[in-house]
PDB file of C-alpha atoms in Angstrom:
ATOM      1  CA  MET A   1     -45.269  -2.489  26.918  1.00 43.00           C
ATOM      2  CA  SER A   2     -42.936  -0.146  26.407  1.00 44.00           C
ATOM      3  CA  GLY A   3     -39.461  -1.981  27.541  1.00 48.00           C
ATOM      4  CA  GLY A   4     -40.854  -4.838  26.048  1.00 49.00           C
ATOM      5  CA  GLY A   5     -41.310  -2.716  22.926  1.00 49.00           C
ATOM      6  CA  SER A   6     -38.264  -1.478  22.249  1.00 50.00           C
ATOM      7  CA  ALA A   7     -36.169  -5.087  22.605  1.00 50.00           C
ATOM      8  CA  PRO A   8     -37.500  -5.635  18.630  1.00 52.00           C
ATOM      9  CA  SER A   9     -36.694  -2.112  17.735  1.00 74.00           C
ATOM     10  CA  ARG A  10     -32.590  -2.929  18.695  1.00 85.00           C
ATOM     11  CA  ALA A  11     -32.772  -6.166  17.699  1.00 86.00           C
ATOM     12  CA  ASP A  12     -34.045  -4.343  14.586  1.00 88.00           C
ATOM     13  CA  ALA A  13     -30.439  -2.080  15.004  1.00 88.00           C
ATOM     14  CA  ARG A  14     -28.323  -4.577  15.896  1.00 91.00           C
ATOM     15  CA  ARG A  15     -29.338  -6.546  12.633  1.00 93.00           C
ATOM     16  CA  ASN A  16     -30.054  -3.455  10.415  1.00 92.00           C
ATOM     17  CA  ARG A  17     -26.044  -2.833  11.547  1.00 93.00           C
ATOM     18  CA  ALA A  18     -25.069  -6.270  10.735  1.00 94.00           C
ATOM     19  CA  LEU A  19     -26.520  -5.927   7.291  1.00 95.00           C
ATOM     20  CA  VAL A  20     -25.236  -2.434   5.996  1.00 95.00           C
ATOM     21  CA  LEU A  21     -21.205  -4.328   7.772  1.00 94.00           C
ATOM     22  CA  GLN A  22     -21.728  -7.259   5.101  1.00 94.00           C
ATOM     23  CA  ALA A  23     -22.697  -5.188   2.204  1.00 95.00           C
ATOM     24  CA  ALA A  24     -19.974  -2.737   2.856  1.00 95.00           C
ATOM     25  CA  ARG A  25     -17.252  -5.310   3.035  1.00 94.00           C
ATOM     26  CA  SER A  26     -18.843  -6.683  -0.521  1.00 94.00           C
ATOM     27  CA  ALA A  27     -18.800  -3.285  -1.772  1.00 95.00           C
ATOM     28  CA  PHE A  28     -15.370  -1.954  -0.852  1.00 93.00           C
ATOM     29  CA  GLU A  29     -13.465  -5.077  -1.692  1.00 92.00           C
ATOM     30  CA  GLU A  30     -14.646  -4.592  -5.293  1.00 91.00           C
ATOM     31  CA  GLN A  31     -14.519  -0.752  -5.572  1.00 91.00           C
ATOM     32  CA  GLY A  32     -12.450   0.702  -2.239  1.00 89.00           C
ATOM     33  CA  LEU A  33     -13.097   3.509  -0.729  1.00 88.00           C
ATOM     34  CA  GLY A  34     -14.713   4.978  -4.193  1.00 90.00           C
ATOM     35  CA  ALA A  35     -17.943   2.696  -3.457  1.00 92.00           C
ATOM     36  CA  PRO A  36     -21.358   4.972  -3.012  1.00 93.00           C
ATOM     37  CA  LEU A  37     -22.909   4.891   0.245  1.00 92.00           C
ATOM     38  CA  GLY A  38     -25.906   4.949  -2.025  1.00 92.00           C
ATOM     39  CA  GLU A  39     -24.656   1.382  -3.483  1.00 94.00           C
ATOM     40  CA  ILE A  40     -23.928   0.291   0.112  1.00 95.00           C
ATOM     41  CA  ALA A  41     -27.600   1.148   1.564  1.00 95.00           C
ATOM     42  CA  ARG A  42     -28.889  -0.741  -1.452  1.00 95.00           C
ATOM     43  CA  ARG A  43     -27.233  -3.892  -0.861  1.00 94.00           C
ATOM     44  CA  ALA A  44     -28.059  -3.777   2.286  1.00 94.00           C
ATOM     45  CA  GLY A  45     -31.739  -3.110   1.976  1.00 94.00           C
ATOM     46  CA  VAL A  46     -32.266  -0.050   3.794  1.00 93.00           C
ATOM     47  CA  GLY A  47     -32.027   3.891   3.849  1.00 92.00           C
ATOM     48  CA  ALA A  48     -29.497   5.898   3.471  1.00 91.00           C
ATOM     49  CA  GLY A  49     -30.611   7.346   6.718  1.00 92.00           C
ATOM     50  CA  THR A  50     -29.694   3.895   8.731  1.00 92.00           C
ATOM     51  CA  VAL A  51     -26.533   3.449   7.292  1.00 93.00           C
ATOM     52  CA  TYR A  52     -25.557   7.784   8.972  1.00 91.00           C
ATOM     53  CA  ARG A  53     -27.318   6.562  12.263  1.00 91.00           C
ATOM     54  CA  HIS A  54     -24.329   3.565  12.541  1.00 93.00           C
ATOM     55  CA  PHE A  55     -21.410   5.169  11.028  1.00 93.00           C
ATOM     56  CA  PRO A  56     -21.084   8.498  10.116  1.00 92.00           C
ATOM     57  CA  SER A  57     -18.876   8.799   7.878  1.00 91.00           C
ATOM     58  CA  LYS A  58     -17.652   6.805   5.164  1.00 91.00           C
ATOM     59  CA  GLU A  59     -14.268   6.830   6.383  1.00 90.00           C
ATOM     60  CA  ILE A  60     -15.946   5.115   9.471  1.00 92.00           C
ATOM     61  CA  LEU A  61     -17.953   2.661   7.864  1.00 94.00           C
ATOM     62  CA  PHE A  62     -14.584   2.012   5.143  1.00 92.00           C
ATOM     63  CA  HIS A  63     -12.323   1.107   8.340  1.00 89.00           C
ATOM     64  CA  ALA A  64     -14.898  -0.881  10.348  1.00 91.00           C
ATOM     65  CA  ALA A  65     -15.579  -3.011   7.484  1.00 91.00           C
ATOM     66  CA  VAL A  66     -11.809  -3.901   7.023  1.00 91.00           C
ATOM     67  CA  ALA A  67     -10.589  -4.158  10.423  1.00 89.00           C
ATOM     68  CA  ASP A  68     -11.283  -7.805  11.083  1.00 87.00           C
ATOM     69  CA  ARG A  69      -9.264  -8.249   7.631  1.00 89.00           C
ATOM     70  CA  ILE A  70      -6.886  -6.416   9.115  1.00 92.00           C
ATOM     71  CA  GLN A  71      -6.865  -8.346  12.156  1.00 92.00           C
ATOM     72  CA  LEU A  72      -6.554 -11.255  10.777  1.00 93.00           C
ATOM     73  CA  PHE A  73      -3.266 -10.330   9.070  1.00 94.00           C
ATOM     74  CA  THR A  74      -2.433  -9.601  12.907  1.00 94.00           C
ATOM     75  CA  ASP A  75      -3.249 -12.642  14.352  1.00 95.00           C
ATOM     76  CA  THR A  76      -1.389 -14.688  12.168  1.00 96.00           C
ATOM     77  CA  ALA A  77       1.845 -12.401  12.403  1.00 95.00           C
ATOM     78  CA  LYS A  78       1.653 -12.518  16.159  1.00 95.00           C
ATOM     79  CA  ASP A  79       0.910 -16.442  16.266  1.00 96.00           C
ATOM     80  CA  LEU A  80       4.595 -16.950  14.163  1.00 95.00           C
ATOM     81  CA  ALA A  81       6.549 -14.810  16.008  1.00 93.00           C
ATOM     82  CA  ASP A  82       8.802 -17.739  17.643  1.00 92.00           C
ATOM     83  CA  ALA A  83       8.493 -20.096  15.251  1.00 91.00           C
ATOM     84  CA  GLY A  84      11.004 -21.559  13.878  1.00 90.00           C
ATOM     85  CA  ASP A  85      13.166 -20.244  11.234  1.00 94.00           C
ATOM     86  CA  PRO A  86      12.437 -16.756  10.607  1.00 95.00           C
ATOM     87  CA  GLY A  87      13.497 -15.933   7.139  1.00 95.00           C
ATOM     88  CA  SER A  88      11.248 -18.172   5.767  1.00 95.00           C
ATOM     89  CA  VAL A  89       8.376 -16.715   8.034  1.00 96.00           C
ATOM     90  CA  PHE A  90       8.874 -13.990   7.571  1.00 96.00           C
ATOM     91  CA  PHE A  91       9.385 -14.240   3.689  1.00 95.00           C
ATOM     92  CA  ARG A  92       6.096 -16.566   3.471  1.00 95.00           C
ATOM     93  CA  PHE A  93       3.418 -13.833   5.024  1.00 96.00           C
ATOM     94  CA  LEU A  94       5.127 -11.399   2.901  1.00 94.00           C
ATOM     95  CA  ALA A  95       3.827 -13.330   0.229  1.00 93.00           C
ATOM     96  CA  SER A  96       0.361 -14.243   1.619  1.00 93.00           C
ATOM     97  CA  VAL A  97      -0.592 -11.073   2.794  1.00 93.00           C
ATOM     98  CA  VAL A  98       0.019  -9.921  -1.036  1.00 92.00           C
ATOM     99  CA  ARG A  99      -1.857 -12.751  -2.216  1.00 90.00           C
ATOM    100  CA  LEU A 100      -5.109 -12.299   0.012  1.00 89.00           C
ATOM    101  CA  ALA A 101      -5.351  -8.573  -0.048  1.00 90.00           C
ATOM    102  CA  ALA A 102      -4.616  -8.512  -4.254  1.00 87.00           C
ATOM    103  CA  GLU A 103      -7.672  -9.553  -5.046  1.00 86.00           C
ATOM    104  CA  ASN A 104      -9.730  -7.019  -2.162  1.00 90.00           C
ATOM    105  CA  LYS A 105      -9.482  -3.831  -3.437  1.00 91.00           C
ATOM    106  CA  ALA A 106     -10.521  -2.270   0.153  1.00 90.00           C
ATOM    107  CA  LEU A 107      -7.080  -3.723   1.812  1.00 90.00           C
ATOM    108  CA  CYS A 108      -4.974  -2.590  -0.873  1.00 89.00           C
ATOM    109  CA  ASP A 109      -5.913   0.869  -0.272  1.00 87.00           C
ATOM    110  CA  VAL A 110      -5.754   0.178   3.478  1.00 88.00           C
ATOM    111  CA  LEU A 111      -1.980  -1.404   3.098  1.00 87.00           C
ATOM    112  CA  GLU A 112      -1.499   1.452   0.266  1.00 83.00           C
ATOM    113  CA  ALA A 113      -2.068   4.595   2.089  1.00 81.00           C
ATOM    114  CA  SER A 114       0.062   2.417   5.472  1.00 74.00           C
ATOM    115  CA  GLY A 115       2.897   2.465   2.737  1.00 65.00           C
ATOM    116  CA  GLU A 116       2.450   6.054   1.787  1.00 67.00           C
ATOM    117  CA  ARG A 117       2.407   7.513   5.276  1.00 62.00           C
ATOM    118  CA  GLY A 118       4.622   4.747   7.002  1.00 55.00           C
ATOM    119  CA  SER A 119       4.438   4.376  10.896  1.00 54.00           C
ATOM    120  CA  GLU A 120       2.591   7.806  11.404  1.00 56.00           C
ATOM    121  CA  GLY A 121      -0.803   8.516  11.101  1.00 53.00           C
ATOM    122  CA  VAL A 122      -2.407   5.106  10.629  1.00 58.00           C
ATOM    123  CA  SER A 123      -4.932   3.627  12.451  1.00 63.00           C
ATOM    124  CA  GLY A 124      -5.326   1.809  15.968  1.00 76.00           C
ATOM    125  CA  SER A 125      -5.839  -1.622  13.460  1.00 80.00           C
ATOM    126  CA  GLU A 126      -3.036  -0.569  10.894  1.00 84.00           C
ATOM    127  CA  ARG A 127      -0.565   0.369  14.205  1.00 86.00           C
ATOM    128  CA  ASP A 128      -0.725  -3.255  15.468  1.00 90.00           C
ATOM    129  CA  PHE A 129      -0.587  -5.085  12.390  1.00 91.00           C
ATOM    130  CA  GLY A 130       2.560  -2.956  11.752  1.00 90.00           C
ATOM    131  CA  GLU A 131       4.499  -3.632  14.852  1.00 91.00           C
ATOM    132  CA  ALA A 132       3.205  -7.894  14.513  1.00 94.00           C
ATOM    133  CA  LEU A 133       5.163  -7.211  11.543  1.00 94.00           C
ATOM    134  CA  GLY A 134       8.086  -5.365  12.673  1.00 93.00           C
ATOM    135  CA  VAL A 135       8.654  -8.496  14.844  1.00 95.00           C
ATOM    136  CA  LEU A 136       8.534 -10.908  12.069  1.00 95.00           C
ATOM    137  CA  LEU A 137      11.062  -8.615  10.050  1.00 95.00           C
ATOM    138  CA  VAL A 138      13.653  -8.560  13.315  1.00 94.00           C
ATOM    139  CA  ARG A 139      13.961 -11.561  13.894  1.00 95.00           C
ATOM    140  CA  ALA A 140      14.513 -12.286  10.579  1.00 95.00           C
ATOM    141  CA  GLN A 141      17.149  -9.552  10.217  1.00 94.00           C
ATOM    142  CA  GLN A 142      18.827 -11.232  14.006  1.00 93.00           C
ATOM    143  CA  ALA A 143      18.627 -14.851  12.075  1.00 93.00           C
ATOM    144  CA  GLY A 144      20.809 -12.998   8.813  1.00 92.00           C
ATOM    145  CA  ALA A 145      18.014 -14.083   6.467  1.00 94.00           C
ATOM    146  CA  VAL A 146      17.022 -10.333   6.012  1.00 94.00           C
ATOM    147  CA  ARG A 147      18.953  -6.967   5.211  1.00 92.00           C
ATOM    148  CA  MET A 148      20.093  -4.940   7.977  1.00 90.00           C
ATOM    149  CA  ASP A 149      19.531  -1.574   6.385  1.00 89.00           C
ATOM    150  CA  VAL A 150      15.873  -2.184   5.763  1.00 91.00           C
ATOM    151  CA  GLY A 151      12.846  -0.770   8.611  1.00 91.00           C
ATOM    152  CA  LEU A 152       9.643  -1.336   9.399  1.00 91.00           C
ATOM    153  CA  ASP A 153       8.780   1.591   6.940  1.00 89.00           C
ATOM    154  CA  ASP A 154      10.843   0.227   4.067  1.00 91.00           C
ATOM    155  CA  VAL A 155       9.110  -3.123   4.312  1.00 93.00           C
ATOM    156  CA  ARG A 156       5.386  -1.052   4.188  1.00 91.00           C
ATOM    157  CA  ALA A 157       5.896   0.718   1.322  1.00 90.00           C
ATOM    158  CA  LEU A 158       7.529  -2.124  -0.633  1.00 91.00           C
ATOM    159  CA  LEU A 159       4.540  -3.756   0.467  1.00 91.00           C
ATOM    160  CA  ALA A 160       2.104  -0.760  -1.313  1.00 89.00           C
ATOM    161  CA  GLY A 161       4.001  -1.469  -4.417  1.00 88.00           C
ATOM    162  CA  CYS A 162       3.808  -4.994  -4.750  1.00 89.00           C
ATOM    163  CA  LEU A 163      -0.175  -5.225  -4.013  1.00 88.00           C
ATOM    164  CA  SER A 164       0.350  -2.312  -6.404  1.00 85.00           C
ATOM    165  CA  MET A 165       1.793  -4.200  -9.088  1.00 85.00           C
ATOM    166  CA  GLU A 166      -0.249  -7.651  -8.467  1.00 83.00           C
ATOM    167  CA  ARG A 167      -3.450  -5.950  -9.458  1.00 79.00           C
ATOM    168  CA  ARG A 168      -2.541  -4.362 -12.626  1.00 79.00           C
ATOM    169  CA  ARG A 169      -1.178  -7.374 -13.221  1.00 72.00           C
ATOM    170  CA  MET A 170      -4.812  -8.640 -12.989  1.00 69.00           C
ATOM    171  CA  GLY A 171      -6.144  -6.293 -14.192  1.00 64.00           C
ATOM    172  CA  ALA A 172      -3.843  -6.601 -17.977  1.00 52.00           C
ATOM    173  CA  GLY A 173      -4.923 -10.464 -17.664  1.00 52.00           C
ATOM    174  CA  GLY A 174      -1.709 -11.319 -16.666  1.00 46.00           C
ATOM    175  CA  SER A 175      -0.200  -9.832 -19.327  1.00 46.00           C
ATOM    176  CA  THR A 176       2.719  -7.945 -17.230  1.00 49.00           C
ATOM    177  CA  GLY A 177       3.764 -11.096 -15.963  1.00 53.00           C
ATOM    178  CA  ALA A 178       3.232 -14.518 -13.821  1.00 60.00           C
ATOM    179  CA  PRO A 179       1.063 -14.061 -10.302  1.00 62.00           C
ATOM    180  CA  GLY A 180       3.494 -13.706  -7.795  1.00 76.00           C
ATOM    181  CA  ARG A 181       6.446 -12.448  -9.790  1.00 81.00           C
ATOM    182  CA  MET A 182       6.745  -8.670  -7.729  1.00 84.00           C
ATOM    183  CA  THR A 183       5.775 -10.727  -4.883  1.00 88.00           C
ATOM    184  CA  ALA A 184       9.482 -13.043  -5.240  1.00 88.00           C
ATOM    185  CA  LEU A 185      10.856  -9.724  -6.867  1.00 87.00           C
ATOM    186  CA  MET A 186      10.222  -7.310  -3.426  1.00 90.00           C
ATOM    187  CA  CYS A 187      11.480 -10.811  -1.073  1.00 90.00           C
ATOM    188  CA  GLU A 188      14.807 -10.898  -3.520  1.00 90.00           C
ATOM    189  CA  GLY A 189      15.267  -7.388  -2.750  1.00 89.00           C
ATOM    190  CA  LEU A 190      14.952  -8.064   0.615  1.00 92.00           C
ATOM    191  CA  ARG A 191      17.230 -10.586   1.389  1.00 92.00           C
ATOM    192  CA  ALA A 192      20.309 -10.491   3.052  1.00 87.00           C
ATOM    193  CA  ARG A 193      23.477 -11.035   0.910  1.00 76.00           C
ATOM    194  CA  ARG A 194      26.898  -9.595   0.661  1.00 61.00           C
ATOM    195  CA  ASP A 195      27.060  -8.721  -2.762  1.00 59.00           C
ATOM    196  CA  VAL A 196      23.473  -6.373  -2.453  1.00 56.00           C
ATOM    197  CA  THR A 197      24.339  -2.651  -2.730  1.00 54.00           C
ATOM    198  CA  LYS A 198      23.734  -1.443   1.126  1.00 58.00           C
ATOM    199  CA  LEU A 199      21.359   1.270   0.911  1.00 57.00           C
ATOM    200  CA  PRO A 200      21.671   4.688   1.175  1.00 55.00           C
ATOM    201  CA  PHE A 201      19.831   6.594   4.304  1.00 50.00           C
ATOM    202  CA  PRO A 202      18.813  10.170   4.141  1.00 53.00           C
ATOM    203  CA  GLU A 203      21.624  13.476   4.539  1.00 52.00           C
ATOM    204  CA  PRO A 204      22.287  13.016   8.595  1.00 51.00           C
ATOM    205  CA  GLU A 205      20.700  15.795  10.040  1.00 53.00           C
ATOM    206  CA  HIS A 206      22.875  18.733  11.692  1.00 52.00           C
ATOM    207  CA  ASN A 207      24.160  16.710  15.177  1.00 55.00           C
ATOM    208  CA  GLU A 208      21.773  13.469  14.313  1.00 57.00           C
ATOM    209  CA  THR A 209      23.272  10.231  15.388  1.00 68.00           C
ATOM    210  CA  ARG A 210      24.494   7.018  13.087  1.00 64.00           C
ATOM    211  CA  CYS A 211      24.243   4.216  14.029  1.00 71.00           C
ATOM    212  CA  ALA A 212      27.842   2.205  14.245  1.00 69.00           C
ATOM    213  CA  VAL A 213      26.835  -0.614  12.041  1.00 67.00           C
ATOM    214  CA  CYS A 214      24.199   0.075   9.218  1.00 63.00           C
ATOM    215  CA  GLY A 215      24.383   3.628   9.137  1.00 59.00           C
ATOM    216  CA  GLY A 216      21.130   4.340   9.769  1.00 62.00           C
ATOM    217  CA  PRO A 217      19.384   6.804  12.552  1.00 64.00           C
ATOM    218  CA  VAL A 218      19.712   6.250  16.326  1.00 65.00           C
ATOM    219  CA  THR A 219      16.309   7.010  18.623  1.00 59.00           C
ATOM    220  CA  VAL A 220      17.914   9.549  21.903  1.00 55.00           C
ATOM    221  CA  ALA A 221      17.848   6.865  24.717  1.00 52.00           C
ATOM    222  CA  ARG A 222      15.420   7.999  27.668  1.00 50.00           C
ATOM    223  CA  THR A 223      18.239   8.638  29.546  1.00 53.00           C
ATOM    224  CA  GLY A 224      19.762  11.145  27.285  1.00 54.00           C
ATOM    225  CA  ARG A 225      22.326   9.309  26.761  1.00 57.00           C
ATOM    226  CA  PRO A 226      23.924   9.052  23.058  1.00 58.00           C
ATOM    227  CA  ALA A 227      22.914   5.511  21.935  1.00 68.00           C
ATOM    228  CA  ARG A 228      25.184   3.420  19.606  1.00 72.00           C
ATOM    229  CA  TYR A 229      23.117   1.050  18.018  1.00 70.00           C
ATOM    230  CA  CYS A 230      19.928   1.583  15.961  1.00 67.00           C
ATOM    231  CA  GLY A 231      18.631  -1.826  17.246  1.00 65.00           C
ATOM    232  CA  GLY A 232      19.220  -4.759  19.338  1.00 65.00           C
ATOM    233  CA  ALA A 233      19.391  -6.182  16.177  1.00 64.00           C
ATOM    234  CA  CYS A 234      22.632  -4.267  15.261  1.00 70.00           C
ATOM    235  CA  ARG A 235      23.598  -3.973  19.312  1.00 73.00           C
ATOM    236  CA  GLN A 236      23.849  -7.970  18.402  1.00 70.00           C
ATOM    237  CA  LYS A 237      25.892  -7.681  15.406  1.00 72.00           C
ATOM    238  CA  ALA A 238      28.039  -5.740  17.235  1.00 76.00           C
ATOM    239  CA  HIS A 239      28.676  -8.003  19.726  1.00 74.00           C
ATOM    240  CA  ARG A 240      29.651 -10.863  17.626  1.00 71.00           C
ATOM    241  CA  ALA A 241      32.033  -8.872  15.872  1.00 71.00           C
ATOM    242  CA  ARG A 242      33.525  -8.038  19.656  1.00 74.00           C
ATOM    243  CA  VAL A 243      33.922 -11.588  20.543  1.00 69.00           C
ATOM    244  CA  ARG A 244      35.220 -12.511  17.259  1.00 66.00           C
ATOM    245  CA  THR A 245      37.495 -10.028  17.278  1.00 64.00           C
ATOM    246  CA  GLY A 246      38.449 -11.049  20.855  1.00 63.00           C
ATOM    247  CA  ASP A 247      38.771 -14.907  20.025  1.00 58.00           C
ATOM    248  CA  SER A 248      41.420 -13.691  17.271  1.00 56.00           C
ATOM    249  CA  ALA A 249      43.461 -11.994  19.479  1.00 57.00           C
ATOM    250  CA  GLN A 250      43.731 -14.602  22.064  1.00 60.00           C
ATOM    251  CA  ALA A 251      44.527 -17.177  18.658  1.00 58.00           C
ATOM    252  CA  LYS A 252      47.046 -14.746  17.911  1.00 58.00           C
ATOM    253  CA  GLN A 253      48.930 -14.772  21.493  1.00 58.00           C
TER     254      GLN A 253
END
């Protein structure tokens, strides 16, 4: 009897957890992390104790509520990793993230926090999203569509700022510009053009190595040997320059 009576209890627990998550998604989408737990419990039709049994803190509930949305962005980025025309793919993906997230306060909070922290201190789902976005960025740079002096943390920060401005536009009833204007400006700033001023890098620390191509900081190789380039994109760019120089020298001979 006791075994048979426990099954409905487990079913009720699963149902209650699903109700809390559904209510949390709705509340956080509207209000972000500021949504009160009491309101979430009311929307779910359960007591506050039930919410705490499944999610010990509001932060845990918040990340559980937005994880599937962030995962959707991540999966989309991964699906696009081998697509043709990497530059157009990168810019379309950025625009779609802003368009979809701008109306969801919870997603804005997550992406804006990631923009402030950069690659440090992010959750697992945010880290996966950053890695997938980084692949699209590098491919776009290798294709010559995105400026080489831009890193993933720069894109995160720009994305966060763009989301903030788009939400301000929505809150002002559109008086701050047409939808997508900030996104278009962000993308234009990322495009690789010869007439674009090169971004200044922070002053190098003592004995810090700088990339021979873009001037960015270089991570010390695992072997301990000093590296010359900050990544594969700059390494390939240097190789192409050496090939062109060699061809030019042979032509003169």
